[in-house]
XYZ file of C-alpha atoms in Angstrom:
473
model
C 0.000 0.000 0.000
C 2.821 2.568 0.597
C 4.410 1.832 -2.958
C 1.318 2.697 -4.223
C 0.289 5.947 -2.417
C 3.894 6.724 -3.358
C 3.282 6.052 -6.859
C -0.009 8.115 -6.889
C 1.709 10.979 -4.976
C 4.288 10.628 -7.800
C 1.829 11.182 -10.753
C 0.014 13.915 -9.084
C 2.983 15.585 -8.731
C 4.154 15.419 -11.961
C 0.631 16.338 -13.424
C 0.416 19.799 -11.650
C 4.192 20.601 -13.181
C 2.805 19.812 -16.119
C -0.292 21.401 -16.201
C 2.006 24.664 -14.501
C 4.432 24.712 -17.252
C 1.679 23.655 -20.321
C -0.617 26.622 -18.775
C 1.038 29.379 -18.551
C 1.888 32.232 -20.489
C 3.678 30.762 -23.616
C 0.695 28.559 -24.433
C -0.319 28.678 -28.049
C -3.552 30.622 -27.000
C -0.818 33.057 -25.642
C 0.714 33.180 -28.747
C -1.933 33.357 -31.375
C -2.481 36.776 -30.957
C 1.237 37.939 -32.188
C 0.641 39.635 -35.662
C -0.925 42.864 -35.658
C -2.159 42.289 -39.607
C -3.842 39.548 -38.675
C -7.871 39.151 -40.162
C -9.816 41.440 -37.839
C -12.938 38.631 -38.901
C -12.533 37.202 -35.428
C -11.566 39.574 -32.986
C -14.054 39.804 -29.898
C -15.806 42.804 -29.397
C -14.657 45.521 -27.892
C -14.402 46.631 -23.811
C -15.400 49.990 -24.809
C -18.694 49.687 -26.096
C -21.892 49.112 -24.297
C -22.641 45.812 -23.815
C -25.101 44.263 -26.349
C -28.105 42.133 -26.193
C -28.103 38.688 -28.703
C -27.058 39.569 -31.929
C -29.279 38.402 -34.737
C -28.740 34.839 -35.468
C -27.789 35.853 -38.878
C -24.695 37.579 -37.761
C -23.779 35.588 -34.642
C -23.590 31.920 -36.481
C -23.632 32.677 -40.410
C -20.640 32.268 -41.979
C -19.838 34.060 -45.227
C -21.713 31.921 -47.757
C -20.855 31.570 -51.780
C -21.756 34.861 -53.759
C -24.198 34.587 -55.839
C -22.241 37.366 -58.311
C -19.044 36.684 -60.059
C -16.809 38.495 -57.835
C -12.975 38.471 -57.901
C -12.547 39.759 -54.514
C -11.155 37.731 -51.547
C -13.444 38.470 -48.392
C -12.453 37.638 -45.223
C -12.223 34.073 -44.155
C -14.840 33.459 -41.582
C -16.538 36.869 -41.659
C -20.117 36.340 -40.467
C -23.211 37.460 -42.758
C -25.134 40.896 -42.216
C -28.360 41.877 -44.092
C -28.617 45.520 -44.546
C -32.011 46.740 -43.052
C -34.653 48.880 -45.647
C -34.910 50.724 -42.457
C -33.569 51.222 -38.878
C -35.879 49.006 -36.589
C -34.594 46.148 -38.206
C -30.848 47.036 -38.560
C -28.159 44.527 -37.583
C -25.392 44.928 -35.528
C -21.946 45.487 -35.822
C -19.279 45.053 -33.832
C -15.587 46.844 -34.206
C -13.244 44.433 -34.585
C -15.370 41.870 -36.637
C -15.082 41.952 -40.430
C -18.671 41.132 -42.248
C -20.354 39.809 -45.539
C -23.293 41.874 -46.938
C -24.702 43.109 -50.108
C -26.089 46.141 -51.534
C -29.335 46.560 -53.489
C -28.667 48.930 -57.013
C -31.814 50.781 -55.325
C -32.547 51.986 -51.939
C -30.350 52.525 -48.570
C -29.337 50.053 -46.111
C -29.101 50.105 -42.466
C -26.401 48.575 -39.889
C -26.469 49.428 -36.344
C -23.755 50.763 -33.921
C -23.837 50.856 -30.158
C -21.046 53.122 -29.101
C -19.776 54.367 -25.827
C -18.847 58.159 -25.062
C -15.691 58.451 -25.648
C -14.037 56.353 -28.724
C -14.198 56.882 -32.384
C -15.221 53.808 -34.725
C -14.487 53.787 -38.138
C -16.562 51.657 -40.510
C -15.292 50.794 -43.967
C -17.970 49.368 -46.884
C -15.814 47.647 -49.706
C -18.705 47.327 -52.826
C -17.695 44.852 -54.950
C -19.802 45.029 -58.506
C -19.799 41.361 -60.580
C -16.797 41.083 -62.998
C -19.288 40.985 -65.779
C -21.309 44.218 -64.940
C -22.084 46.896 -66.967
C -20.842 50.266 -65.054
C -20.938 53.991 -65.533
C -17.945 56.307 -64.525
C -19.567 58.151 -62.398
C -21.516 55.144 -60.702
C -20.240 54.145 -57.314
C -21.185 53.557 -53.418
C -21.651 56.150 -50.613
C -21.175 55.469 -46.885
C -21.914 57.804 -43.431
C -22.845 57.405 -40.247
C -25.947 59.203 -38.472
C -27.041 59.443 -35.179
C -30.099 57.661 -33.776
C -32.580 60.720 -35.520
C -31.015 60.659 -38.960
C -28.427 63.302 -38.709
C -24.695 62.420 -40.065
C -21.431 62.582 -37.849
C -19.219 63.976 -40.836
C -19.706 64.488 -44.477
C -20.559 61.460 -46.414
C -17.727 59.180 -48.526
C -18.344 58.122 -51.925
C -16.305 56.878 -54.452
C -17.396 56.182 -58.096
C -16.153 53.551 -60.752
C -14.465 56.407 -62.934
C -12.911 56.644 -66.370
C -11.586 53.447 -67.023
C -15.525 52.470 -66.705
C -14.174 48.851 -65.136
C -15.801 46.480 -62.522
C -13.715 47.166 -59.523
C -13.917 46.856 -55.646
C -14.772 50.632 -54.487
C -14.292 51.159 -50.935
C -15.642 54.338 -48.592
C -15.234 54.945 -44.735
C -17.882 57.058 -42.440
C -17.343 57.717 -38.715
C -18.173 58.888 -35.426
C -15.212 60.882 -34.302
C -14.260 62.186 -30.960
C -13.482 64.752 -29.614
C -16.475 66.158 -32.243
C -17.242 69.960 -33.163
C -21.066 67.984 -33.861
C -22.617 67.729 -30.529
C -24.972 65.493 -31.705
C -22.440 62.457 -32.217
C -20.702 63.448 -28.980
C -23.160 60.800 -26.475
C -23.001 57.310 -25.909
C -25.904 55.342 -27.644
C -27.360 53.667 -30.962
C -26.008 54.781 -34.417
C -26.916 53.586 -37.780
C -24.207 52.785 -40.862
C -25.933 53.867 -44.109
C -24.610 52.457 -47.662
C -26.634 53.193 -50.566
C -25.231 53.199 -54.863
C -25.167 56.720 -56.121
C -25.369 57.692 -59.500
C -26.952 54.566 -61.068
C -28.021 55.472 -64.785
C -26.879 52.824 -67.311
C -25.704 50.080 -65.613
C -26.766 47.097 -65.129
C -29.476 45.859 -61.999
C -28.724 43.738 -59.750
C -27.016 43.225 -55.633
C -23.048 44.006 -55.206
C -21.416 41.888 -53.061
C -20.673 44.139 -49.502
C -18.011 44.248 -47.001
C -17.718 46.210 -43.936
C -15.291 46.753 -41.305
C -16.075 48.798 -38.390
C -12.629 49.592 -36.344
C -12.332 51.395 -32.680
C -9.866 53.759 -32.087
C -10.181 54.376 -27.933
C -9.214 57.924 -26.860
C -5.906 59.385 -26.081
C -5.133 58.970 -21.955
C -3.666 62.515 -22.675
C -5.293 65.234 -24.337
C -2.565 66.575 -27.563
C -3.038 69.200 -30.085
C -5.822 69.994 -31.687
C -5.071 71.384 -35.604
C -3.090 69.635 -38.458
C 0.778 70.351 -38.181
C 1.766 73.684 -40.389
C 4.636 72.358 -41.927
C 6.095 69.184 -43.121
C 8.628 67.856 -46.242
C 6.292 67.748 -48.856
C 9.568 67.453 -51.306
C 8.773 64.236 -53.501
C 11.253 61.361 -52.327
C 12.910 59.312 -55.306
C 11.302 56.111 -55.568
C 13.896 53.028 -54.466
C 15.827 52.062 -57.321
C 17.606 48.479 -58.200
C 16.357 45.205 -59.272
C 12.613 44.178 -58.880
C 12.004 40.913 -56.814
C 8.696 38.759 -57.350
C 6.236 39.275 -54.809
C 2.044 38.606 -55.975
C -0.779 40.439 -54.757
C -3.788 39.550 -52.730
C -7.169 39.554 -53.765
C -8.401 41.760 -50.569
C -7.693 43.943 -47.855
C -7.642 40.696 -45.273
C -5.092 38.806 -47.605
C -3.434 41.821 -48.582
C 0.974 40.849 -49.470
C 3.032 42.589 -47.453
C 5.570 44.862 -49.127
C 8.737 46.410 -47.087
C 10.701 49.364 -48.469
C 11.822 48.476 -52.284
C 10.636 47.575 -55.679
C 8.341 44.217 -56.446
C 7.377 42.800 -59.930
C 3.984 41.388 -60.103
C 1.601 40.021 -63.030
C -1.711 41.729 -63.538
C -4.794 40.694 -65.971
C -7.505 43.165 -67.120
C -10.312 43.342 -64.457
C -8.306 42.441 -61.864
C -7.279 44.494 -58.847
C -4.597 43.025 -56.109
C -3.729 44.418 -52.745
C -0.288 44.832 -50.718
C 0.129 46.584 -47.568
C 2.958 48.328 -45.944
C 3.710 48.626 -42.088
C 4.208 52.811 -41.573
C 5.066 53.658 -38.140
C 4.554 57.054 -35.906
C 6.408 59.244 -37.937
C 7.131 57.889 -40.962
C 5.659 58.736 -44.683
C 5.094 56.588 -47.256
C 5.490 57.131 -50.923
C 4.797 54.697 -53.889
C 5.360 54.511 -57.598
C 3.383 52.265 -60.532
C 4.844 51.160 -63.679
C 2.471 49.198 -66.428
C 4.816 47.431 -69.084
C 4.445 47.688 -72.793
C 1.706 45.188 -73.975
C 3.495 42.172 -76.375
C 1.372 42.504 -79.040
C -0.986 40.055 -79.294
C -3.686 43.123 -78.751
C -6.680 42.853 -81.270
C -7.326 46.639 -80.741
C -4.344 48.465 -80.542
C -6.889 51.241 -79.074
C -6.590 53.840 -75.983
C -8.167 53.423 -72.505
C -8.344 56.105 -70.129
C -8.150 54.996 -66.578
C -6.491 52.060 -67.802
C -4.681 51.540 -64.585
C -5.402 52.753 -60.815
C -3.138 52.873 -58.057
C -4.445 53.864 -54.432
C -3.078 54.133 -50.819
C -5.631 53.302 -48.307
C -4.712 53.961 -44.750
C -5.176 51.238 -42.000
C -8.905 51.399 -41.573
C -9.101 51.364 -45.033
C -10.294 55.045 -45.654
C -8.769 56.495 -49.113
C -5.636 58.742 -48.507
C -4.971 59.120 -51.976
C -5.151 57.558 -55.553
C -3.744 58.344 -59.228
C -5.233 57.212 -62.508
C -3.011 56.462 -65.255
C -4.448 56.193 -69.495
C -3.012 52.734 -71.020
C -2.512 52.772 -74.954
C 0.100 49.839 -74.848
C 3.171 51.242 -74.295
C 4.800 51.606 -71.128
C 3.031 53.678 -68.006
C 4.689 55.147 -65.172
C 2.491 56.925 -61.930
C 2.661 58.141 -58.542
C 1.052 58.936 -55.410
C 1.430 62.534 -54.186
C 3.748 63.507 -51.128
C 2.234 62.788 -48.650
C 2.716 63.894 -44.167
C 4.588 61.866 -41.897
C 1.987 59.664 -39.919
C 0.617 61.980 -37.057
C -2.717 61.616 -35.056
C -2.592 65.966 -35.450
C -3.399 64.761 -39.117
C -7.014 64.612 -38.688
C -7.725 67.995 -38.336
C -6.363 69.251 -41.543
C -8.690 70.229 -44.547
C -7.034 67.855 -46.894
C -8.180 64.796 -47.230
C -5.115 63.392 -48.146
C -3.460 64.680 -44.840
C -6.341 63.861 -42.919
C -6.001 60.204 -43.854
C -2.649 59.879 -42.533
C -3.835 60.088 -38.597
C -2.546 56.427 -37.471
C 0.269 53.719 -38.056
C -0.014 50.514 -38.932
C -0.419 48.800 -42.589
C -1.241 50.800 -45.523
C -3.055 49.433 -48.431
C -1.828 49.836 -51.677
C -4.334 48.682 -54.570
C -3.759 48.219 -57.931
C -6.517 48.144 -60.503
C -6.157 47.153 -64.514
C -8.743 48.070 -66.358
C -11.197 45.302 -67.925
C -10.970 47.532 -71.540
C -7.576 47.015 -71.549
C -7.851 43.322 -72.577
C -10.153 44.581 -75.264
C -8.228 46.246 -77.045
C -4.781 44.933 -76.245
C -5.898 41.170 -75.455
C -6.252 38.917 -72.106
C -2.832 38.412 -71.311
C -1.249 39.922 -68.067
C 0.910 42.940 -68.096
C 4.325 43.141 -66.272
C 3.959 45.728 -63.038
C 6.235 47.213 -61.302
C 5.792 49.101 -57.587
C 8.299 51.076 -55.695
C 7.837 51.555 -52.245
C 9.682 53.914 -50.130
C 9.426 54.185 -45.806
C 10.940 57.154 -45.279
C 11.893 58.283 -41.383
C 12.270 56.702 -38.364
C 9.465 55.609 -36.453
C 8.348 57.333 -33.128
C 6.651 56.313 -30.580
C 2.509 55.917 -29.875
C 0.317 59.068 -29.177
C -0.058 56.621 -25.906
C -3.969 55.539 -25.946
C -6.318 54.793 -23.072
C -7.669 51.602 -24.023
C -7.421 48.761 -26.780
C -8.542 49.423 -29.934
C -10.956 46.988 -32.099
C -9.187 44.900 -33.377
C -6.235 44.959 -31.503
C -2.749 46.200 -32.591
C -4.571 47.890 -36.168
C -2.698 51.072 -35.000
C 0.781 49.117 -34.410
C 3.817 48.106 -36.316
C 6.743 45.472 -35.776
C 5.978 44.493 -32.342
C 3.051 42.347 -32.228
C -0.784 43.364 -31.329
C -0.998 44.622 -28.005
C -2.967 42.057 -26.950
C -2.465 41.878 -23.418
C -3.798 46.045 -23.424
C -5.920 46.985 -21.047
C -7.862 50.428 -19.610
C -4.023 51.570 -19.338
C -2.652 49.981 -22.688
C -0.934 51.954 -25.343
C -2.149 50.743 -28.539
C 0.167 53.158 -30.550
C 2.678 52.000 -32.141
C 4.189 48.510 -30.885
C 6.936 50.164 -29.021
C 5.575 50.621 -25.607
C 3.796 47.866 -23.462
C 1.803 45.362 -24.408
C 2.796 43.611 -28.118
C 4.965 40.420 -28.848
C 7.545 42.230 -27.080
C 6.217 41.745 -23.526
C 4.518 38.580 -24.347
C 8.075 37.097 -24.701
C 9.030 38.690 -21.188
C 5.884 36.673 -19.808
C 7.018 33.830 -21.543
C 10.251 33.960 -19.967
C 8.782 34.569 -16.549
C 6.736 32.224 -16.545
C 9.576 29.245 -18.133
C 11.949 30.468 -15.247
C 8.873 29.634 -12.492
C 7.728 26.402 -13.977
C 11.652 25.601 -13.999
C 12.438 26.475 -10.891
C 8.506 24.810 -9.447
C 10.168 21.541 -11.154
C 13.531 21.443 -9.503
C 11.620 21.685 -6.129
C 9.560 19.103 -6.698
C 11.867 16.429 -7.582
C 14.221 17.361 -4.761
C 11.625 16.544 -2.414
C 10.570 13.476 -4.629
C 13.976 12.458 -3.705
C 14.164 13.367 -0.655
C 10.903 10.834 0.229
C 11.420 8.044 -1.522
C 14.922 7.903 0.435
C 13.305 8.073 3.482
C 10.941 5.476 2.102
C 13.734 3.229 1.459
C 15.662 3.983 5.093
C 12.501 2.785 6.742
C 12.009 6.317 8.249
C-alpha cells in the first residue's frame, strides 16, 4: 500500500508541473495573438462599447456563404453574414473588430447598427464589390456615413465612383463617429446607424453588389494633444527606391493583402483584376509609392486607348482612401505616382485635406492596384508586367499613448506584435511601448523560469521521500 500511495503521490505531482508549465503564459492561446495584420474577422468585441443584447442569429452563427455574383474579390475568411435593413428598426449589428459579408441593393439605402460608448471613435469601412461581368458607368459608385439615432450624419458622407476606365472594380468608402467632435450630436453614448446606398446609377446594369464592412475602434488618447493639423512638413517628392525588382504577388483583398517592405516588387496583372499589398508605416514615418504598367506584347486585337487604364491607391489602415492616381493605357509603357504625402501623425485629422487627414494612425497601408477590364479589349487577355516602388521614409516614433485597446487589436501598431495583453491603461500606438509580442516574450520567460524552478523543487523533495521510504524512516 505505501508503494502505491507513493506512486499516486508521484503522478500527481508530476501532473500539476505539467499542467504549470503547459498553462502558462507561452501557451499557443498566448501566442496566437502575435501579428498585428492579422484578419480582424474574429476579434471579440470591444471593452469599450456598451454591452449588447443577442445579436441576430444571422450575424452571430452565419458564416460568409458563396456569392451569388461573379466576384474576384477575396473576403475575409470566416466573416459572419449581415443583411442591410430597408430601415432602422430592423438594422443589424456590428461590432468593431469583426469583419462582415453583406450586399447592396442597385436601389434603396441600407441600415447597420452601432452601439457606441462616449468616448471612442469607430471607423466603418464598406468595400462594394460590382460582378466582374457588370455593366458600369464612370460616375456610378457607393456612398457610406454614419448618423445618429434621428437621422443626422457625424461627418460628411464618402463616396467613391467607378471612374474613367468604366471597369468592374472593388470601391471602398469609410464614415465615422469621431471624438473629440465639433457635432454635438455624435458626442453621447448610444445607438447609431451605418448607411450604404449606390449613387449615380443610370446605365448600368441591376442587380445586388457583393458588400463588405469593417467597423474599427480607435479608444481615446489617456492625454489630451493638439488639436489642428501640423503647419509644416517635407512635402519634397522622395525618389522612388531604385535596383532590381524581386517577385512578390498580390492579394485579392484587404484581409489577404501581401506585405511589401521598403523596395521595388514585380507582379503580373490581368484586365479586371485588382490586387492588394500593404505596408507597415510607423509614428512618424511617410510613405510614398510609384506604378509602372509594361508595354503590352502585341498580341492586342485593338491596338486602341483606354483612359483609366490603370489605378493605383493608398488606403490607410482602416481602409479610408488617402490618396489615388489614374493612369491612361494605350500599350506602351506607363509610369504613376502617389502625391507627397505627411509623416503619420494623429494631429493629421484635423487638416482640410483629405489626403493629410487620412494619414492620422500607423499601422499597414493598403496599396491597390486596378487594370482596367478595356484594356484586354483592345490589347488582349494576357497579363501585363507591373512594377511598384515603395519607399518608408523616417524613423518611427513612438505611440500618441492611448487609453484603451482598440478593435481589433494592434490595427494602430507596427513590428511588435498586437498589443494584446492592453488593457484600460494599454498603449495601442505604435508597438513600441507595453503590451505587443515584445512583452509577451518577457511573460514567456517569466513564466519558463517559475515552472523551472517549481520543477527542480519538486523532484528534490521526490527524492528526498522516496529515500526516506527506502531507510525505513
Amino acid at each position: 500500500m505505501g508503494r502505491r500511495r507513493t506512486a499516486w503521490w508521484r503522478v500527481a505531482v508530476v501532473g500539476v508541473v505539467l499542467g504549470a508549465v503547459s498553462g502558462g503564459p507561452g501557451s499557443a492561446g498566448f501566442a496566437a495573438s502575435a501579428s498585428p495584420f492579422r484578419s480582424p474577422s474574429a476579434s471579440p468585441s470591444s471593452s469599450a462599447t456598451a454591452s449588447s443584447p443577442t445579436t441576430a442569429s444571422s450575424s452571430a452563427t452565419a458564416t460568409a456563404s458563396s456569392s451569388a455574383t461573379d466576384s474576384s474579390y477575396a473576403f475575409a475568411q470566416g466573416a459572419p453574414s449581415v443583411t442591410g435593413a430597408t430601415d432602422t428598426g430592423d438594422a443589424e449589428r456590428l461590432e468593431p473588430g469583426t469583419t462582415y459579408r453583406s450586399s447592396l441593393p442597385s436601389e434603396g439605402k441600407v441600415y447597420y447598427r452601432l452601439v457606441l460608448d462616449a468616448t471612442s471613435t469607430v471607423y466603418v469601412a464598406a468595400t462594394a464589390v460590382p460582378p466582374t461581368d457588370a455593366e458600369v458607368t464612370p460616375t456610378e459608385g457607393v456612398r457610406v456615413s454614419v448618423q445618429d439615432a434621428d437621422g443626422r450624419s457625424c461627418a460628411a458622407p464618402d463616396t467613391a465612383s467607378i471612374g474613367a476606365g468604366r471597369s468592374p472594380r472593388p470601391l471602398t468608402v469609410w464614415g465615422a463617429r469621431q471624438l473629440p467632435s465639433s457635432r454635438s450630436l455624435c458626442r453621447g453614448a448610444g445607438t447609431y446607424y451605418v448607411v450604404v446606398e449606390r449613387v449615380l446609377r443610370t446605365e448600368s446594369s441591376p442587380g445586388d453588389w457583393d458588400l463588405e464592412l469593417a467597423p474599427v475602434l480607435e479608444p481615446r488618447l489617456r492625454k489630451a494633444g493638439a488639436t489642428s493639423a501640423p503647419e509644416a512638413w517635407d512635402s519634397a517628392t522622395p525618389s522612388p527606391p531604385g535596383g532590381e525588382a524581386a517577385r512578390r504577388h498580390g492579394g485579392g483583398g484587404f484581409g489577404s493583402a501581401t506585405e511589401l517592405e521598403q523596395g521595388a516588387w514585380r507582379d503580373d496583372v490581368r484586365p479586371g483584376q485588382t490586387l492588394f499589398y500593404k505596408v507597415p508605416v510607423g509614428w512618424g514615418q511617410q510613405v510614398y509609392a510609384t506604378v509602372d504598367l509594361s508595354s503590352e506584347s502585341g498580341g492586342g486585337v485593338g491596338g486602341g486607348f483606354v483612359p483609366g487604364g490603370v489605378n493605383l491607391a493608398l488606403y490607410n489602415p482602416v481602409r479610408g482612401l488617402v490618396d489615388d492616381t489614374s493612369i491612361s493605357y494605350n500599350g506602351s509603357r506607363k509610369s504613376g505616382a502617389l502625391a507627397a504625402l505627411p509623416p503619420v501623425g494623429y494631429d493629421n485629422r484635423y487638416a482640410v485635406s483629405d489626403r493629410v487627414g487620412g494619414m492620422r494612425f500607423a499601422g499597414a497601408y493598403y496599396l491597390v492596384v486596378h487594370l482596367a477590364a478595356r484594356v484586354g479589349e483592345e490589347f488582349g487577355d494576357g497579363p501585363l508586367g507591373l512594377t511598384l516602388r515603395v519607399r518608408v521614409k523616417g524613423e518611427a516614433t513612438a505611440g500618441p499613448g492611448y487609453a484603451g485597446r482598440s478593435e481589433p487589436s494592434g490595427i494602430f501598431q507596427v513590428g511588435q506584435g498586437s498589443g494584446a495583453a492592453g488593457g484600460a491603461g494599454s498603449s495601442d500606438g505604435g508597438g513600441y511601448g507595453g503590451g505587443g509580442a515584445g512583452a509577451g516574450m518577457k511573460l514567456v520567460a517569466f513564466g519558463g523560469i517559475g515552472a523551472g524552478t517549481l520543477l527542480l523543487v519538486v523532484l528534490g523533495v521526490w527524492v528526498v521521500v522516496g529515500r526516506r521510504r527506502a531507510a525505513g524512516v
